[in-house]
Short mmCIF file of C-alpha atoms and ligand atoms in Angstrom, two decimals:
data_model
loop_
_atom_site.label_atom_id
_atom_site.label_comp_id
_atom_site.label_asym_id
_atom_site.label_seq_id
_atom_site.Cartn_x
_atom_site.Cartn_y
_atom_site.Cartn_z
CA MET K 1 24.40 -25.62 52.83
CA ILE K 2 21.62 -24.10 54.77
CA ASP K 3 22.37 -20.36 55.66
CA PHE K 4 21.49 -20.53 59.96
CA GLU K 5 21.66 -17.18 60.03
CA LYS K 6 18.98 -16.59 57.27
CA LYS K 7 17.16 -19.70 58.50
CA GLY K 8 16.67 -17.84 62.24
CA PHE K 9 15.40 -15.15 59.92
CA PHE K 10 13.39 -16.14 57.23
CA ASN K 11 11.19 -18.35 58.57
CA ILE K 12 7.39 -18.54 57.29
CA HIS K 13 6.02 -16.66 59.69
CA THR K 14 8.34 -13.60 58.70
CA LEU K 15 6.22 -10.77 57.32
CA LEU K 16 8.35 -9.46 53.70
CA VAL K 17 5.60 -7.31 52.10
CA LYS K 18 6.25 -6.16 49.18
CA ASP K 19 2.37 -4.46 48.46
CA ASP K 20 1.95 -1.60 50.60
CA THR K 21 -1.74 -2.03 50.14
CA ASN K 22 -2.13 -5.51 51.15
CA ARG K 23 -1.79 -5.58 55.14
CA SER K 24 -4.22 -8.15 55.76
CA ASN K 25 -3.93 -12.15 55.08
CA ASN K 26 -0.09 -11.64 54.63
CA ASP K 27 0.41 -15.24 56.37
CA ASN K 28 0.60 -17.39 53.31
CA LYS K 29 -0.84 -20.29 55.72
CA HIS K 30 -3.98 -18.05 56.58
CA MET K 31 -4.11 -17.07 53.22
CA TYR K 32 -4.26 -20.80 52.14
CA SER K 33 -7.02 -21.80 54.85
CA GLN K 34 -8.93 -18.67 54.09
CA MET K 35 -9.23 -20.52 50.26
CA MET K 36 -10.45 -23.86 51.24
CA PHE K 37 -12.99 -22.09 53.57
CA GLY K 38 -14.34 -20.54 50.18
CA ASN K 39 -13.72 -17.14 52.34
CA THR K 40 -11.47 -15.59 49.85
CA THR K 41 -11.06 -16.44 45.99
CA SER K 42 -7.84 -17.59 43.95
CA SER K 43 -8.00 -17.85 39.93
CA MET K 44 -6.20 -21.10 40.45
CA LEU K 45 -8.51 -22.72 42.73
CA SER K 46 -11.93 -21.57 40.58
CA TYR K 47 -9.98 -22.66 37.73
CA LEU K 48 -9.29 -26.27 39.36
CA LEU K 49 -12.43 -26.41 40.68
CA ASN K 50 -14.37 -25.57 37.58
CA MET K 51 -11.60 -27.97 35.35
CA ASN K 52 -13.86 -29.27 32.26
CA LYS K 53 -16.79 -27.11 32.85
CA GLN K 54 -17.19 -24.82 29.51
CA ASN K 55 -18.12 -21.00 29.70
CA LEU K 56 -18.97 -21.84 26.04
CA ASN K 57 -22.82 -21.05 25.63
CA ASP K 58 -22.85 -24.40 23.48
CA PHE K 59 -21.07 -26.82 22.02
CA LYS K 60 -21.59 -26.10 18.29
CA SER K 61 -18.28 -24.74 18.40
CA ILE K 62 -16.01 -27.97 19.45
CA MET K 63 -18.50 -29.69 17.23
CA PHE K 64 -17.81 -27.63 14.11
CA TYR K 65 -14.50 -27.81 14.54
CA ASN K 66 -14.23 -31.72 14.47
CA GLU K 67 -17.03 -32.34 12.06
CA SER K 68 -15.86 -29.66 9.33
CA ASN K 69 -11.76 -31.09 9.67
CA LEU K 70 -11.09 -27.72 10.69
CA ALA K 71 -8.14 -27.70 12.11
CA SER K 72 -6.79 -29.02 9.37
CA LEU K 73 -7.52 -26.25 7.12
CA ILE K 74 -6.57 -23.64 9.73
CA ASN K 75 -3.00 -25.75 9.42
CA GLU K 76 -2.86 -26.07 5.89
CA ALA K 77 -2.98 -22.54 5.52
CA LYS K 78 -0.47 -21.98 8.63
CA GLU K 79 1.96 -21.77 6.00
CA ALA K 80 0.80 -18.44 4.66
CA GLU K 81 1.40 -16.69 7.56
CA GLU K 82 4.67 -16.68 7.29
CA LEU K 83 7.15 -13.53 6.52
CA LEU K 84 9.35 -14.79 3.72
CA ASP K 85 11.21 -11.76 2.29
CA GLU K 86 14.62 -10.49 1.98
CA ASN K 87 14.77 -9.99 5.65
CA THR K 88 13.79 -14.41 6.37
CA ILE K 89 17.09 -16.39 7.86
CA TYR K 90 16.64 -19.79 6.25
CA LEU K 91 17.85 -22.49 8.70
CA THR K 92 19.67 -25.62 7.16
CA LYS K 93 17.01 -28.14 6.45
CA VAL K 94 19.31 -31.26 7.31
CA ALA K 95 19.37 -31.99 10.85
CA LYS K 96 22.50 -33.37 12.19
CA LYS K 97 22.35 -36.60 13.11
CA ILE K 98 21.51 -37.16 16.97
CA LYS K 99 23.68 -39.73 18.21
CA THR K 100 23.52 -40.07 21.81
CA GLN K 101 21.61 -42.51 23.45
CA PHE K 102 18.28 -42.15 24.10
CA SER K 103 18.59 -42.99 27.88
CA LYS K 104 21.44 -41.60 28.14
CA VAL K 105 20.26 -38.52 27.51
CA LEU K 106 17.23 -39.49 30.11
CA GLU K 107 20.02 -39.26 32.54
CA GLN K 108 21.93 -36.67 32.00
CA ARG K 109 19.25 -34.11 31.73
CA HIS K 110 19.48 -31.27 34.29
CA SER K 111 18.80 -27.59 34.57
CA THR K 112 21.55 -24.80 33.87
CA ARG K 113 21.68 -21.50 35.42
CA LYS K 114 25.29 -20.87 34.73
CA PHE K 115 27.05 -21.86 31.24
CA VAL K 116 30.69 -21.37 30.21
CA TYR K 117 31.08 -19.39 26.79
CA GLU K 118 30.79 -20.99 23.42
CA MET K 119 29.68 -19.98 20.06
CA MET K 120 27.27 -22.51 19.02
CA ASP K 121 27.82 -23.44 15.27
CA GLN K 122 24.65 -23.02 13.47
CA GLY K 123 23.68 -26.92 12.49
CA THR K 124 23.32 -27.63 16.01
CA PHE K 125 21.01 -24.46 16.64
CA SER K 126 19.08 -25.67 13.34
CA THR K 127 18.72 -29.46 14.62
CA ILE K 128 17.90 -28.29 18.31
CA VAL K 129 15.12 -26.13 16.81
CA LYS K 130 13.57 -27.94 14.41
CA PHE K 131 13.37 -31.20 16.15
CA SER K 132 12.33 -29.03 19.09
CA PHE K 133 9.67 -26.21 17.55
CA GLY K 134 9.72 -27.49 13.76
CA LEU K 135 7.73 -29.91 11.26
CA GLY K 136 8.15 -33.37 11.55
CA SER K 137 7.59 -34.95 7.90
CA ARG K 138 4.75 -37.04 8.90
CA LYS K 139 1.83 -36.05 7.70
CA LEU K 140 -2.00 -36.59 8.44
CA VAL K 141 -4.36 -36.81 5.79
CA TYR K 142 -8.08 -36.16 6.33
CA ASP K 143 -9.94 -36.70 3.17
CA ASP K 144 -8.15 -34.10 0.95
CA LEU K 145 -6.77 -32.13 3.37
CA VAL K 146 -3.29 -32.71 4.14
CA ALA K 147 -1.79 -31.41 7.51
CA SER K 148 1.61 -31.22 8.91
CA THR K 149 2.65 -32.73 12.43
CA ARG K 150 5.33 -31.33 14.85
CA TYR K 151 7.58 -33.75 17.44
CA TYR K 152 5.11 -32.82 20.34
CA SER K 153 1.03 -33.48 20.41
CA SER K 154 -1.32 -30.36 20.69
CA GLY K 155 -4.89 -30.80 22.11
CA GLY K 156 -6.97 -30.73 19.04
CA GLY K 157 -4.15 -29.75 16.21
CA LEU K 158 -4.27 -26.61 16.66
CA TYR K 159 -0.89 -25.67 17.83
CA PRO K 160 -1.88 -22.46 20.30
CA ILE K 161 2.09 -21.24 20.69
CA ASP K 162 4.56 -19.40 18.44
CA VAL K 163 8.00 -19.53 19.45
CA TYR K 164 10.19 -16.16 19.28
CA LEU K 165 14.37 -16.72 20.03
CA TYR K 166 16.35 -14.17 21.57
CA VAL K 167 20.15 -15.32 19.84
CA ASN K 168 22.75 -14.49 21.89
CA HIS K 169 25.52 -16.85 20.43
CA VAL K 170 25.02 -18.21 17.50
CA SER K 171 27.36 -18.60 14.47
CA GLY K 172 26.45 -16.65 11.50
CA ILE K 173 23.15 -15.04 12.91
CA SER K 174 23.10 -11.71 14.66
CA LYS K 175 22.60 -11.54 18.53
CA GLY K 176 18.79 -10.20 18.49
CA ILE K 177 15.09 -11.19 18.63
CA TYR K 178 13.30 -13.29 16.44
CA LYS K 179 10.11 -15.30 15.42
CA TYR K 180 10.64 -19.10 14.41
CA GLN K 181 8.72 -19.53 11.22
CA PRO K 182 7.95 -23.59 11.68
CA TYR K 183 6.71 -24.01 7.86
CA SER K 184 9.93 -22.82 6.44
CA HIS K 185 11.91 -23.57 8.97
CA SER K 186 12.77 -19.54 9.20
CA LEU K 187 13.86 -16.95 11.31
CA TYR K 188 12.66 -13.42 10.86
CA PRO K 189 14.20 -10.59 12.89
CA LEU K 190 12.32 -8.54 14.48
CA ASN K 191 14.87 -5.87 14.52
CA ILE K 192 14.58 -4.18 18.04
CA GLU K 193 17.08 -1.84 18.79
CA LYS K 194 17.74 -1.65 22.44
CA ILE K 195 17.22 -4.80 24.08
CA ASP K 196 18.51 -5.17 27.32
CA SER K 197 18.93 -9.08 28.11
CA LYS K 198 19.32 -8.41 31.87
CA ASN K 199 15.33 -7.52 32.23
CA PHE K 200 14.19 -10.90 30.66
CA PHE K 201 14.82 -13.23 33.80
CA VAL K 202 14.03 -12.32 37.67
CA GLY K 203 16.59 -12.41 39.86
CA GLU K 204 20.32 -12.67 38.89
CA ASN K 205 20.72 -16.54 38.89
CA ILE K 206 20.64 -16.88 35.09
CA ASP K 207 23.61 -16.56 32.78
CA ILE K 208 22.33 -13.83 30.56
CA VAL K 209 25.96 -13.59 29.29
CA ASN K 210 27.20 -16.81 28.20
CA MET K 211 24.23 -18.64 26.99
CA ASN K 212 23.61 -19.37 23.40
CA PHE K 213 20.16 -18.74 22.78
CA CYS K 214 16.69 -18.24 25.04
CA VAL K 215 13.26 -19.39 24.01
CA PHE K 216 9.89 -17.09 24.04
CA PHE K 217 6.57 -19.35 24.38
CA GLU K 218 3.80 -16.96 23.06
CA TYR K 219 0.18 -18.84 23.56
CA SER K 220 -2.42 -16.77 21.62
CA ILE K 221 -5.68 -17.32 23.19
CA ASN K 222 -7.67 -16.85 20.09
CA LYS K 223 -5.87 -19.76 18.50
CA ASN K 224 -7.96 -22.84 20.63
CA PHE K 225 -10.13 -21.03 22.97
CA VAL K 226 -12.83 -20.57 20.60
CA LYS K 227 -12.97 -24.80 20.45
CA TYR K 228 -12.12 -25.45 23.68
CA GLY K 229 -13.60 -22.55 25.48
CA GLU K 230 -11.80 -22.65 29.59
CA LEU K 231 -10.01 -26.01 29.06
CA ALA K 232 -7.99 -24.17 26.53
CA LEU K 233 -5.50 -23.04 29.05
CA LEU K 234 -5.24 -26.20 30.72
CA ASN K 235 -4.80 -27.77 26.89
CA THR K 236 -2.01 -25.43 25.92
CA LEU K 237 0.13 -25.62 29.14
CA VAL K 238 -0.09 -29.31 28.91
CA GLU K 239 1.34 -28.75 25.29
CA LEU K 240 3.58 -26.12 26.63
CA GLY K 241 5.20 -29.03 28.79
CA GLY K 242 5.84 -31.57 26.56
CA ILE K 243 7.52 -29.12 23.71
CA SER K 244 10.06 -27.24 26.51
CA HIS K 245 10.67 -30.77 27.94
CA ASN K 246 11.85 -31.63 24.23
CA PHE K 247 13.62 -28.73 24.24
CA ASP K 248 15.65 -29.64 27.53
CA LEU K 249 15.65 -33.45 25.80
CA VAL K 250 16.91 -32.19 22.66
CA CYS K 251 19.74 -29.62 23.94
CA GLN K 252 21.10 -32.16 26.16
CA SER K 253 21.66 -35.18 23.23
CA MET K 254 23.05 -32.26 21.10
CA TYR K 255 25.90 -31.33 24.38
CA PHE K 256 23.89 -28.39 25.44
CA THR K 257 21.90 -28.02 28.37
CA SER K 258 18.84 -25.63 29.10
CA CYS K 259 16.80 -24.59 32.25
CA PRO K 260 13.04 -24.37 31.53
CA ILE K 261 11.80 -20.79 33.58
CA ALA K 262 8.96 -19.92 35.42
CA GLY K 263 10.13 -16.57 36.59
CA PHE K 264 10.26 -14.07 33.30
CA ASN K 265 9.50 -10.68 33.48
CA LYS K 266 5.92 -11.23 31.36
CA SER K 267 4.88 -7.45 30.47
CA THR K 268 9.06 -6.38 29.77
CA ILE K 269 9.21 -9.96 27.23
CA GLU K 270 5.46 -8.80 25.85
CA LYS K 271 6.21 -5.44 25.33
CA LEU K 272 9.71 -5.67 23.53
CA LEU K 273 7.54 -8.53 21.44
CA TYR K 274 4.58 -6.04 20.30
CA LEU K 275 2.84 -8.68 22.14
CA ASP K 276 -0.80 -6.94 23.41
CA GLY K 277 -0.32 -9.20 26.53
CA VAL K 278 -4.48 -9.56 26.23
CA ASN K 279 -4.78 -11.91 23.34
CA ASP K 280 -1.05 -12.58 23.16
CA HIS K 281 1.04 -13.77 25.94
CA ILE K 282 4.11 -14.80 27.10
CA VAL K 283 3.60 -18.41 29.18
CA PHE K 284 7.07 -20.03 29.35
CA THR K 285 10.66 -19.73 28.89
CA ASN K 286 13.57 -21.56 28.30
CA ILE K 287 17.26 -20.78 27.97
CA CYS K 288 19.91 -22.88 26.45
CA GLY K 289 23.66 -23.01 27.21
CA LYS K 290 27.22 -25.12 27.35
CA ASP K 291 27.94 -26.00 30.97
C1 FMN M 1 7.83 -25.14 34.98
C2 FMN M 1 9.09 -24.98 35.85
C3 FMN M 1 9.27 -24.08 36.03
C4 FMN M 1 10.66 -23.94 36.08
N1 FMN M 1 11.66 -22.51 36.24
C5 FMN M 1 12.75 -22.25 37.22
C6 FMN M 1 12.68 -21.04 37.16
O1 FMN M 1 11.94 -19.51 37.39
N2 FMN M 1 14.07 -20.37 37.90
C7 FMN M 1 14.96 -21.43 37.66
O2 FMN M 1 16.26 -21.28 38.28
N3 FMN M 1 14.46 -22.92 37.32
C8 FMN M 1 12.90 -23.36 37.26
N4 FMN M 1 13.31 -24.36 36.59
C9 FMN M 1 13.73 -25.19 36.71
C10 FMN M 1 13.95 -26.26 38.02
O3 FMN M 1 14.15 -25.92 39.38
C11 FMN M 1 14.70 -27.49 38.03
O4 FMN M 1 13.54 -28.45 36.94
C12 FMN M 1 14.38 -28.93 39.46
O5 FMN M 1 15.16 -27.85 40.15
C13 FMN M 1 15.16 -29.95 39.06
O6 FMN M 1 16.01 -29.64 38.49
P1 FMN M 1 16.67 -30.97 37.10
O7 FMN M 1 15.80 -29.85 35.96
O8 FMN M 1 18.38 -30.08 36.97
O9 FMN M 1 16.03 -31.96 37.22
C14 FMN M 1 11.52 -25.06 36.01
C15 FMN M 1 11.35 -25.93 36.04
C16 FMN M 1 9.67 -26.45 35.43
C17 FMN M 1 9.71 -27.45 35.37
#
């Protein structure tokens, strides 16, 4: 329903300035036309205008990656990055059978921001995490190298996205932040003492009290920039869309729902996860709960 009081008040000419030092061009339409005329810059527009333009000095890197099979070598070695010690929480290896018809899952998928409280059992959690972010059984063999694959495609097979999870209500797993380790299908606790989930998202419309868990997607620039240069960001965001949508569909197929969220507090989450915010960025989030 349209709130008519607000409708009169908040039209596009209403001035809502959050930054007092920005007194010029505060009408968005004006800013847009100045951008189109080239009188002002926009990082987004210049990225699009220069899409596929490589700022790398040369293309040796792309050829080197392709010719040397470097992605497979990195892929094989990635397993060694995982922390396996007495703190590691191994998730159930055998996934639950997804019985929901695929067309039903597509029909029923929807974004949910309010949930009812229901403890998620660990088998369901493990299945959602595995099919969304884990390794598949399919292997790619390149000469003498064997590369693992996932349930989503990845630019150059470099898998630049890592996943952190805030677990809220999952049976047998304490509330807290964990890094997901796909090779061992395990969680590694970050042991962060003070976590205020109220600060994760912008605004009040996300039900952080009843959600079962939420996902923070981390992009590390060094994982694909050296190969792709400026194209790396586009590739990564497209890949991320695939991952996040897989997550939406898998949640729905397990009778839970999700909501992709761009309105997250980037620097707050990065600080919490000890990410530098320069090479390592939180670029998207998603939540899961029961509606
Ligand atoms: C890239 C992207 C960013 C989104 N960001 C937010 C967000 O910050 N907050 C929110 O409540 N919903 C967010 N959503 C969910 C959309 O509002 C939702 O997908 C849209 O309204 C369509 O509804 P449906 O998903 O139920 O079909 C986002 C969705 C996408 C794909």
